[in-house]
mmCIF file of C-alpha atoms and ligand atoms in Angstrom:
data_model
loop_
_atom_site.group_PDB
_atom_site.id
_atom_site.type_symbol
_atom_site.label_atom_id
_atom_site.label_comp_id
_atom_site.label_asym_id
_atom_site.label_seq_id
_atom_site.Cartn_x
_atom_site.Cartn_y
_atom_site.Cartn_z
ATOM 1 C CA UNK A 558 2.364 7.259 -50.829
ATOM 2 C CA UNK A 559 2.075 10.263 -53.097
ATOM 3 C CA UNK A 560 2.906 12.605 -49.947
ATOM 4 C CA UNK A 561 2.287 16.884 -51.952
ATOM 5 C CA UNK A 562 6.144 18.649 -51.615
ATOM 6 C CA UNK A 563 4.149 21.696 -49.003
ATOM 7 C CA UNK A 564 2.317 18.659 -46.929
ATOM 8 C CA UNK A 565 6.443 16.852 -46.773
ATOM 9 C CA UNK A 566 8.416 20.369 -45.593
ATOM 10 C CA UNK A 567 5.745 20.920 -42.609
ATOM 11 C CA UNK A 568 5.887 17.375 -41.465
ATOM 12 C CA UNK A 569 10.542 17.273 -41.929
ATOM 13 C CA UNK A 570 9.541 20.510 -39.276
ATOM 14 C CA UNK A 571 7.408 18.940 -37.310
ATOM 15 C CA UNK A 572 10.014 16.409 -36.330
ATOM 16 C CA UNK A 573 12.899 19.196 -36.785
ATOM 17 C CA UNK A 574 10.313 20.684 -33.420
ATOM 18 C CA UNK A 575 9.579 17.853 -31.512
ATOM 19 C CA UNK A 576 12.812 16.636 -31.656
ATOM 20 C CA UNK A 577 15.639 19.792 -30.221
ATOM 21 C CA UNK A 578 12.378 19.821 -27.688
ATOM 22 C CA UNK A 579 13.157 15.790 -26.578
ATOM 23 C CA UNK A 580 17.033 17.119 -26.800
ATOM 24 C CA UNK A 581 16.425 20.100 -24.121
ATOM 25 C CA UNK A 582 14.864 18.277 -22.032
ATOM 26 C CA UNK A 583 17.514 15.301 -21.792
ATOM 27 C CA UNK A 584 20.210 17.743 -21.782
ATOM 28 C CA UNK A 585 18.922 19.728 -18.654
ATOM 29 C CA UNK A 586 17.801 17.274 -17.678
ATOM 30 C CA UNK A 587 22.134 15.439 -17.900
ATOM 31 C CA UNK A 588 23.557 18.663 -17.649
ATOM 32 C CA UNK A 589 21.779 20.999 -15.083
ATOM 33 C CA UNK A 590 19.835 17.882 -13.118
ATOM 34 C CA UNK A 591 16.593 19.550 -13.595
ATOM 35 C CA UNK A 592 14.223 17.818 -11.882
ATOM 36 C CA UNK A 593 9.856 17.544 -12.476
ATOM 37 C CA UNK A 594 8.871 20.212 -9.536
ATOM 38 C CA UNK A 595 7.855 17.854 -6.380
ATOM 39 C CA UNK A 596 5.005 19.359 -5.344
ATOM 40 C CA UNK A 597 3.487 15.966 -3.446
ATOM 41 C CA UNK A 598 3.583 17.169 0.225
ATOM 42 C CA UNK A 599 1.167 19.234 0.822
ATOM 43 C CA UNK A 600 0.591 22.546 4.105
ATOM 44 C CA UNK A 601 -1.468 24.062 5.622
ATOM 45 C CA UNK A 602 -0.358 27.609 4.462
ATOM 46 C CA UNK A 603 -2.866 28.721 7.412
ATOM 47 C CA UNK A 604 -0.292 26.919 9.986
ATOM 48 C CA UNK A 605 2.780 26.447 8.408
ATOM 49 C CA UNK A 606 4.634 28.256 11.504
ATOM 50 C CA UNK A 607 3.037 25.582 14.103
ATOM 51 C CA UNK A 608 3.262 23.357 11.733
ATOM 52 C CA UNK A 609 6.008 20.526 13.175
ATOM 53 C CA UNK A 610 7.996 20.326 9.822
ATOM 54 C CA UNK A 611 8.221 24.438 9.834
ATOM 55 C CA UNK A 612 8.038 25.663 13.351
ATOM 56 C CA UNK A 613 12.045 25.307 13.726
ATOM 57 C CA UNK A 614 14.024 26.957 10.463
ATOM 58 C CA UNK A 615 17.098 27.342 9.922
ATOM 59 C CA UNK A 616 20.122 24.853 8.748
ATOM 60 C CA UNK A 617 20.366 21.208 9.959
ATOM 61 C CA UNK A 618 24.008 19.636 9.442
ATOM 62 C CA UNK A 619 23.555 15.747 8.758
ATOM 63 C CA UNK A 620 25.859 13.670 8.549
ATOM 64 C CA UNK A 621 25.821 13.129 4.615
ATOM 65 C CA UNK A 622 25.031 16.737 4.089
ATOM 66 C CA UNK A 623 22.565 19.783 5.007
ATOM 67 C CA UNK A 624 18.717 20.739 5.197
ATOM 68 C CA UNK A 625 17.999 23.378 5.009
ATOM 69 C CA UNK A 626 14.435 24.744 6.229
ATOM 70 C CA UNK A 627 13.451 28.003 5.015
ATOM 71 C CA UNK A 628 9.870 29.518 4.602
ATOM 72 C CA UNK A 629 8.367 32.352 1.943
ATOM 73 C CA UNK A 630 6.404 35.115 2.385
ATOM 74 C CA UNK A 631 5.458 38.699 0.873
ATOM 75 C CA UNK A 632 8.144 40.147 0.902
ATOM 76 C CA UNK A 633 11.050 37.853 2.789
ATOM 77 C CA UNK A 634 12.097 34.877 3.860
ATOM 78 C CA UNK A 635 12.721 32.977 7.104
ATOM 79 C CA UNK A 636 15.893 32.985 8.046
ATOM 80 C CA UNK A 637 16.610 35.490 5.851
ATOM 81 C CA UNK A 638 20.483 34.138 6.416
ATOM 82 C CA UNK A 639 21.748 30.045 6.233
ATOM 83 C CA UNK A 640 25.229 28.908 6.470
ATOM 84 C CA UNK A 641 25.873 25.544 4.544
ATOM 85 C CA UNK A 642 28.588 23.079 3.706
ATOM 86 C CA UNK A 643 30.485 23.015 0.492
ATOM 87 C CA UNK A 644 30.755 20.092 -1.169
ATOM 88 C CA UNK A 645 27.993 18.230 0.638
ATOM 89 C CA UNK A 646 24.065 17.215 -0.563
ATOM 90 C CA UNK A 647 22.014 20.186 0.699
ATOM 91 C CA UNK A 648 18.492 19.264 0.761
ATOM 92 C CA UNK A 649 15.967 22.487 0.758
ATOM 93 C CA UNK A 650 12.023 22.529 2.205
ATOM 94 C CA UNK A 651 10.758 25.676 1.312
ATOM 95 C CA UNK A 652 7.111 26.787 1.880
ATOM 96 C CA UNK A 653 4.725 29.252 1.227
ATOM 97 C CA UNK A 654 2.101 31.471 3.847
ATOM 98 C CA UNK A 655 0.636 33.621 1.450
ATOM 99 C CA UNK A 656 1.371 33.763 -2.418
ATOM 100 C CA UNK A 657 3.416 32.008 -4.595
ATOM 101 C CA UNK A 658 7.338 33.101 -4.620
ATOM 102 C CA UNK A 659 10.401 31.514 -6.839
ATOM 103 C CA UNK A 660 13.906 30.949 -4.777
ATOM 104 C CA UNK A 661 16.890 30.607 -7.540
ATOM 105 C CA UNK A 662 20.180 30.449 -5.989
ATOM 106 C CA UNK A 663 22.157 33.096 -8.295
ATOM 107 C CA UNK A 664 24.713 31.027 -10.232
ATOM 108 C CA UNK A 665 23.474 28.190 -9.038
ATOM 109 C CA UNK A 666 20.915 25.160 -10.230
ATOM 110 C CA UNK A 667 19.425 25.495 -7.563
ATOM 111 C CA UNK A 668 15.724 27.912 -8.761
ATOM 112 C CA UNK A 669 12.390 25.827 -7.222
ATOM 113 C CA UNK A 670 8.231 27.803 -6.991
ATOM 114 C CA UNK A 671 7.099 27.925 -4.506
ATOM 115 C CA UNK A 672 3.687 27.404 -3.326
ATOM 116 C CA UNK A 673 1.517 27.556 -1.189
ATOM 117 C CA UNK A 674 -0.598 24.937 0.043
ATOM 118 C CA UNK A 675 2.655 22.824 -0.380
ATOM 119 C CA UNK A 676 6.607 21.972 0.283
ATOM 120 C CA UNK A 677 8.942 21.950 -2.233
ATOM 121 C CA UNK A 678 12.306 20.637 -2.164
ATOM 122 C CA UNK A 679 15.089 19.972 -4.115
ATOM 123 C CA UNK A 680 18.817 18.866 -3.270
ATOM 124 C CA UNK A 681 22.035 19.895 -4.581
ATOM 125 C CA UNK A 682 25.895 20.833 -3.737
ATOM 126 C CA UNK A 683 28.000 24.233 -3.740
ATOM 127 C CA UNK A 684 31.255 22.907 -4.947
ATOM 128 C CA UNK A 685 31.953 26.838 -4.727
ATOM 129 C CA UNK A 686 32.322 28.311 -1.111
ATOM 130 C CA UNK A 687 31.149 32.223 -0.976
ATOM 131 C CA UNK A 688 27.830 34.277 -0.757
ATOM 132 C CA UNK A 689 25.539 33.653 -3.057
ATOM 133 C CA UNK A 690 22.373 35.825 -3.741
ATOM 134 C CA UNK A 691 19.005 34.391 -3.108
ATOM 135 C CA UNK A 692 15.556 35.704 -5.241
ATOM 136 C CA UNK A 693 12.095 35.301 -5.501
ATOM 137 C CA UNK A 694 11.112 34.969 -9.519
ATOM 138 C CA UNK A 695 7.732 34.931 -8.878
ATOM 139 C CA UNK A 696 6.450 37.827 -9.241
ATOM 140 C CA UNK A 697 4.081 38.186 -6.070
ATOM 141 C CA UNK A 698 2.657 41.720 -4.614
ATOM 142 C CA UNK A 699 4.415 45.108 -5.187
ATOM 143 C CA UNK A 700 7.953 44.699 -3.743
ATOM 144 C CA UNK A 701 8.643 41.802 -4.977
ATOM 145 C CA UNK A 702 11.246 43.398 -6.354
ATOM 146 C CA UNK A 703 12.989 43.759 -2.337
ATOM 147 C CA UNK A 704 11.743 39.911 -2.026
ATOM 148 C CA UNK A 705 15.448 38.041 -1.364
ATOM 149 C CA UNK A 706 18.298 36.608 1.170
ATOM 150 C CA UNK A 707 21.713 34.768 1.205
ATOM 151 C CA UNK A 708 23.328 31.456 0.987
ATOM 152 C CA UNK A 709 26.807 31.151 2.399
ATOM 153 C CA UNK A 710 28.730 28.545 1.689
ATOM 154 C CA UNK A 711 31.357 27.193 3.964
ATOM 155 C CA UNK A 712 34.622 25.670 2.687
ATOM 156 C CA UNK A 713 35.183 22.447 4.820
ATOM 157 C CA UNK A 714 37.876 23.285 7.630
HETATM 158 CU CU1 CUA B 164 8.010 36.744 -3.751
HETATM 159 CU CU2 CUA B 164 8.833 37.116 -5.707
#
């Protein structure tokens, strides 16, 4: 088969790009525990505060770690500060009552979108005790830049 020289260049270029994409996804999955969005659980965004899953917000300690329930809204998180244990898996359950927000725990791999109508859930473990800033990284309105919360990771007693 006679493939013209320039055609070969483009074929190899396309192969390299596809390989690079596949490597990026694999490395992200393996090194940073990246996972597909967990948007499988739905919720009525107008009834979040009376929904049993979000009526009580905050931290629940379990035998294995902790669960954090938080609600995002323009332009705050409720609750605005949570305390979780270090070295144990922490599951975050998040939803929005208005528009799409972000949820990034700066300096960690905790990062997800919060979309009204859905419950976003992810689990991560914080090795280092300390204070972490949670910021909204999806533009959600005029005071988007003020939307933040605090995560305190406490060392085991
Ligand atoms: Cu919420 Cu930006």
